[in-house]
Coordinates of C-alpha atoms in Angstrom, one line a residue:
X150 CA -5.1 -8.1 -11.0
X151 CA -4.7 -10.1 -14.4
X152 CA -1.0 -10.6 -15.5
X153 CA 0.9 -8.2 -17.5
X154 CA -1.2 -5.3 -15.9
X155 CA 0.5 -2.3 -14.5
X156 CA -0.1 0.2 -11.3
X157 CA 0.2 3.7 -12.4
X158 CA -0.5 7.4 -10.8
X159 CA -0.1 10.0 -13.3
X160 CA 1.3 12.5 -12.0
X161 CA -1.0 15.2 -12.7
X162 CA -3.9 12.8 -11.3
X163 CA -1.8 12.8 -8.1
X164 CA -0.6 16.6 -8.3
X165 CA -4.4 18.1 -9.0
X166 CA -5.7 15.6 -6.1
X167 CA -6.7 17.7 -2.7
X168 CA -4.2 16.3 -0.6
X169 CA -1.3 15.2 -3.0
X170 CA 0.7 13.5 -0.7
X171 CA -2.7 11.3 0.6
X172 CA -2.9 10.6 -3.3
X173 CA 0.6 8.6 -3.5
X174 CA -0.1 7.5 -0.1
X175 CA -2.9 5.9 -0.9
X176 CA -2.1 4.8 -4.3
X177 CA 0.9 3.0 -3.0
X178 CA -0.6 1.3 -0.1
X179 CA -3.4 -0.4 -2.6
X180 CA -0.9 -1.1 -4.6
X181 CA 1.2 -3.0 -2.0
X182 CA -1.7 -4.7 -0.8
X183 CA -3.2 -5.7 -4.1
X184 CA 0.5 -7.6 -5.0
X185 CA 1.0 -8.6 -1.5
X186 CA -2.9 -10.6 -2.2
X187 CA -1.7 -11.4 -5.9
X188 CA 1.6 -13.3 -5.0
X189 CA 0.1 -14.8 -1.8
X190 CA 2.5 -12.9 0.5
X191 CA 2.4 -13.3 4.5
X192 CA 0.7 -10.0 5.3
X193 CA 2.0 -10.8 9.5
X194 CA 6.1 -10.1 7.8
X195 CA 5.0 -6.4 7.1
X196 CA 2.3 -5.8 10.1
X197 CA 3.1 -3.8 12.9
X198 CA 2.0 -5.5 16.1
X199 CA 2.0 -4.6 19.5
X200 CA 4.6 -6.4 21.6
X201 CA 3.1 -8.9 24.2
X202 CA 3.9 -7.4 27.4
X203 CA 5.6 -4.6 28.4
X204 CA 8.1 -3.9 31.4
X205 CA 7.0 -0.8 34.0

């Protein structure tokens, strides 16, 4: 993304979509990971993992 650029979902773009909530959903999650790429961020700070083991 060049600098000075801006993320935006108009709404009726996201209101007239199939599946609104999928829309903003999806525009938001791009839009985290494009900035998260962007700025360099530590992608393993937001991931869910697994934990290790577990206990019976």
């Amino acid at each position: 993304m060049a600098p000075g650029r801006e993320f935006s979902l108009p709404y009726d773009v996201a209101r007239s979509s199939a599946d609104p909530r999928h829309a903003i959903r999806d525009f938001l999650s791009s839009t985290y990971a494009g900035l998260a790429r962007l700025l360099a961020w530590d992608d393993t700070l937001t991931s869910v993992q697994a934990p290790a083991s577990t206990r019976p």
